[in-house]
XYZ file of C-alpha atoms in Angstrom:
290
model
C 16.851 101.263 -46.528
C 13.586 102.941 -45.565
C 10.971 100.809 -43.959
C 8.089 99.999 -46.321
C 4.786 101.564 -44.997
C 6.306 104.319 -43.530
C 7.515 102.146 -40.512
C 10.381 102.880 -38.507
C 12.520 100.779 -36.078
C 10.651 101.520 -32.832
C 7.274 100.868 -34.021
C 7.436 98.179 -36.170
C 5.141 95.569 -34.432
C 6.233 92.708 -32.871
C 4.436 88.913 -33.351
C 4.274 86.419 -30.822
C 6.273 83.272 -31.550
C 7.390 80.171 -29.039
C 8.727 76.455 -29.288
C 6.300 74.268 -30.296
C 7.490 71.237 -31.445
C 11.068 69.197 -31.211
C 11.790 67.153 -33.583
C 15.253 64.745 -33.137
C 17.774 63.963 -35.953
C 17.529 66.981 -38.089
C 19.974 70.369 -38.127
C 20.042 72.964 -40.453
C 16.362 72.860 -41.134
C 15.339 74.920 -44.299
C 11.921 74.094 -45.283
C 8.761 73.321 -44.004
C 5.358 72.360 -45.109
C 2.092 71.958 -42.988
C -0.937 69.675 -44.627
C -3.406 67.387 -44.107
C -2.333 67.321 -39.899
C 1.048 66.608 -41.152
C 4.315 68.436 -41.169
C 6.502 67.834 -43.515
C 10.467 69.277 -43.591
C 13.772 69.501 -45.529
C 17.242 70.308 -44.258
C 19.704 71.313 -46.429
C 22.698 69.094 -45.615
C 19.895 66.086 -46.055
C 19.201 63.982 -48.660
C 15.377 63.155 -46.776
C 12.164 64.609 -46.597
C 11.079 64.552 -42.602
C 7.707 63.527 -42.048
C 6.437 64.306 -38.628
C 2.833 63.481 -37.498
C 1.925 66.426 -34.777
C -0.619 63.624 -33.539
C 1.850 60.724 -32.427
C 4.965 62.869 -32.488
C 6.887 60.338 -34.821
C 8.874 61.363 -37.390
C 9.847 59.032 -40.607
C 12.069 60.083 -43.292
C 11.780 59.532 -47.587
C 14.874 59.426 -49.399
C 15.103 61.277 -52.121
C 18.330 59.800 -53.407
C 19.527 56.591 -54.553
C 21.719 56.654 -51.587
C 20.513 59.123 -49.321
C 22.873 61.145 -46.462
C 22.665 63.381 -43.360
C 24.286 65.691 -41.891
C 26.363 66.389 -45.216
C 29.257 68.888 -45.210
C 28.609 72.411 -46.877
C 31.008 71.937 -49.964
C 28.414 68.887 -50.844
C 25.085 69.585 -49.156
C 22.175 69.881 -51.651
C 21.059 73.064 -50.296
C 17.627 72.436 -50.552
C 15.698 75.442 -49.475
C 11.896 75.640 -50.275
C 9.043 73.371 -49.818
C 6.043 73.674 -51.902
C 2.444 71.953 -52.555
C 1.510 71.598 -56.132
C -1.214 69.382 -57.542
C -0.913 66.727 -54.802
C 2.877 66.869 -55.067
C 5.758 68.166 -52.697
C 8.140 70.337 -54.431
C 11.781 70.333 -52.879
C 14.156 73.115 -54.834
C 17.428 73.577 -54.426
C 19.078 76.938 -53.824
C 21.243 77.390 -56.997
C 23.899 79.147 -55.236
C 26.272 76.792 -56.213
C 25.969 74.333 -59.758
C 25.516 71.070 -56.652
C 22.349 72.935 -55.563
C 20.296 73.423 -58.869
C 18.280 69.685 -58.376
C 14.459 69.774 -57.525
C 12.945 66.875 -56.083
C 8.938 66.037 -56.165
C 7.552 63.439 -53.658
C 4.068 62.599 -55.120
C 1.602 61.927 -51.868
C -0.329 59.480 -53.467
C 2.353 57.263 -55.384
C 5.295 57.727 -52.461
C 7.751 57.909 -55.644
C 9.857 60.492 -55.996
C 10.989 62.170 -59.328
C 14.733 64.001 -59.539
C 14.994 66.992 -62.032
C 18.324 69.241 -62.491
C 16.893 72.941 -63.073
C 20.125 74.407 -63.885
C 19.047 75.528 -67.431
C 16.223 77.099 -65.606
C 18.281 78.702 -62.953
C 20.410 80.584 -65.541
C 16.878 81.288 -67.905
C 16.255 83.337 -64.416
C 19.466 84.875 -63.476
C 20.043 86.318 -67.096
C 16.467 87.606 -67.037
C 17.334 90.095 -64.362
C 21.125 90.174 -64.879
C 21.808 88.191 -61.880
C 25.604 86.859 -61.950
C 25.631 83.462 -60.770
C 27.911 84.107 -57.379
C 24.614 86.374 -56.179
C 21.715 84.257 -57.169
C 20.476 82.082 -54.221
C 16.289 80.809 -54.216
C 15.006 80.416 -50.884
C 11.307 80.123 -51.322
C 9.099 79.007 -54.006
C 5.267 78.693 -54.147
C 2.382 78.337 -56.844
C 0.127 81.035 -57.678
C -2.489 81.598 -60.609
C -0.812 79.822 -63.434
C 3.155 80.716 -61.972
C 5.765 80.050 -60.158
C 7.283 82.509 -57.849
C 11.159 82.633 -56.717
C 12.223 84.586 -53.909
C 15.784 85.805 -55.230
C 17.448 86.122 -51.650
C 19.446 89.392 -52.099
C 22.503 88.079 -48.952
C 25.399 88.596 -51.078
C 27.260 91.597 -51.945
C 24.605 93.291 -54.652
C 21.785 92.985 -52.290
C 19.124 92.482 -54.926
C 15.776 90.774 -52.755
C 12.977 90.053 -55.624
C 10.597 87.125 -57.109
C 11.112 85.779 -60.317
C 7.851 85.466 -61.842
C 7.709 82.347 -64.278
C 4.667 80.398 -66.382
C 4.577 76.573 -65.615
C 5.418 75.771 -69.548
C 8.902 76.277 -70.759
C 10.088 78.690 -73.079
C 7.787 81.410 -71.693
C 9.043 85.193 -70.481
C 10.833 85.483 -66.802
C 9.660 88.464 -65.336
C 11.794 89.662 -62.459
C 10.470 91.988 -60.000
C 12.970 93.658 -57.035
C 11.777 93.894 -53.290
C 13.098 96.658 -51.010
C 12.894 95.200 -47.467
C 14.122 96.883 -43.949
C 17.287 96.687 -42.422
C 17.535 94.695 -38.961
C 19.969 96.646 -36.717
C 21.492 98.334 -39.419
C 21.968 94.780 -41.312
C 20.321 94.171 -44.866
C 17.391 91.433 -44.914
C 17.152 89.150 -47.192
C 14.100 86.715 -48.203
C 14.727 83.023 -46.035
C 11.139 81.288 -47.496
C 7.188 82.609 -48.449
C 4.098 80.867 -48.347
C 0.156 81.789 -49.398
C -2.783 81.948 -47.612
C -5.624 82.478 -50.255
C -4.465 85.227 -52.102
C -2.328 86.291 -49.997
C 1.451 86.252 -49.631
C 3.767 86.218 -46.533
C 7.684 85.512 -46.480
C 10.675 85.551 -43.456
C 13.737 87.065 -44.568
C 16.639 87.105 -41.847
C 19.728 89.575 -41.572
C 23.198 88.028 -40.889
C 26.632 89.811 -40.808
C 28.067 88.360 -43.819
C 28.026 89.662 -47.505
C 28.083 86.120 -49.173
C 25.790 83.785 -50.470
C 27.897 80.600 -49.367
C 29.337 82.024 -45.985
C 27.775 82.119 -42.938
C 27.836 85.253 -40.481
C 26.638 86.223 -37.097
C 22.746 86.055 -37.097
C 21.146 89.371 -36.310
C 17.094 88.667 -36.535
C 14.445 87.848 -38.574
C 11.312 89.088 -40.004
C 7.250 88.143 -40.882
C 6.165 90.406 -43.569
C 2.797 90.598 -46.098
C 3.389 91.279 -50.160
C 0.576 92.773 -52.243
C -0.338 89.895 -54.926
C -0.651 92.397 -57.928
C 2.875 94.211 -57.313
C 5.450 92.567 -54.879
C 5.474 95.861 -53.027
C 6.006 94.878 -49.023
C 2.492 96.085 -47.275
C 3.242 94.705 -43.670
C 6.224 93.634 -41.756
C 6.601 92.212 -38.186
C 9.919 91.899 -35.858
C 9.998 88.338 -34.835
C 12.077 88.555 -31.484
C 15.529 87.225 -30.322
C 17.779 86.880 -33.129
C 16.581 83.924 -35.171
C 17.409 82.810 -38.799
C 14.134 81.403 -39.789
C 14.314 79.860 -42.532
C 10.923 77.791 -43.607
C 7.679 79.069 -43.126
C 4.065 77.792 -43.825
C 0.474 78.519 -42.503
C -0.937 76.232 -39.744
C -4.584 77.695 -38.831
C -6.302 80.595 -38.148
C -8.796 82.017 -35.232
C -10.896 84.559 -34.770
C -8.529 87.012 -33.997
C -4.962 85.981 -35.798
C -3.510 83.332 -38.346
C -1.004 80.866 -36.394
C 2.216 80.273 -38.942
C 4.766 77.269 -38.188
C 8.397 77.906 -38.579
C 11.898 76.531 -38.539
C 15.021 77.781 -38.420
C 18.985 76.739 -39.177
C 21.241 78.357 -36.363
C 24.196 77.570 -38.040
C 25.311 74.996 -34.843
C 26.246 71.457 -34.603
C 22.540 71.031 -33.174
C 20.389 67.918 -34.342
C 17.212 68.457 -33.219
C 14.937 71.052 -34.984
C 12.459 73.303 -32.796
C 9.389 74.462 -34.464
C 7.971 77.432 -33.382
C 4.362 78.507 -33.242
C 3.946 82.115 -34.836
C 1.160 84.058 -34.387
C 0.061 87.531 -36.378
C -2.940 89.711 -35.771
C -5.094 89.009 -39.100
C -6.117 92.691 -38.802
C -2.347 93.825 -39.861
C -1.303 90.773 -41.706
C -4.248 89.309 -43.783
C -7.831 90.713 -45.435
C -9.728 87.363 -46.570
């Protein structure tokens, strides 16, 4: 697949990244959100929301189920893959890649309450709108923008269909699906793993594995970071992330005069039970027009 914006592999810009926080007890980190000087995380094999205070280096948990569990075996895991903030509530979306992965957890930051919704019908509507078979459906990122939910479909199945579902925040409204072409990484197809917004800009993560399955893991090839056009969702800039990481969570952290800084988390597909949070520095000239 050709690279967007005329980029070729040798010329692709590389962003700077380094380990920043270590949080024990979390494996398979899949979603991350920085808000009000607090870092929120989810793991795809857990029924807890993790709340990390960078100032004290302490981590607490919010149960998302009546009888929550951690390190849930793969066939039964809820596969919560994305965190986003909307109206002072944190939304944690399941991927929808299996029938047991269609739950949405909503954590109210003011009251501390948690509400659970079944997204099966909504996800089926998304599938029908783009003729994406259930075996290929895999939501890895979600953001709310201009009255719409944007759901980022990870095209890591045999069909390789990356794209964005655009859905208004009211039931019964039509859904639009925009296919998105992503570059290869060392000859392997990249697919969405998360997305976030900074102002009007849309940023995303994508990773490549040696697999054609939305369920089975493969050898990790690497990850990229990019910016999308907010009007037509075309990829405008792409940057390589050094190393062979499968980064699955992306959140804006802070900005300087010359750069934007993001926090990212990874799912290493291992038994490691410590989450390493990385600081990624991206030149503003390449990534953002305020």
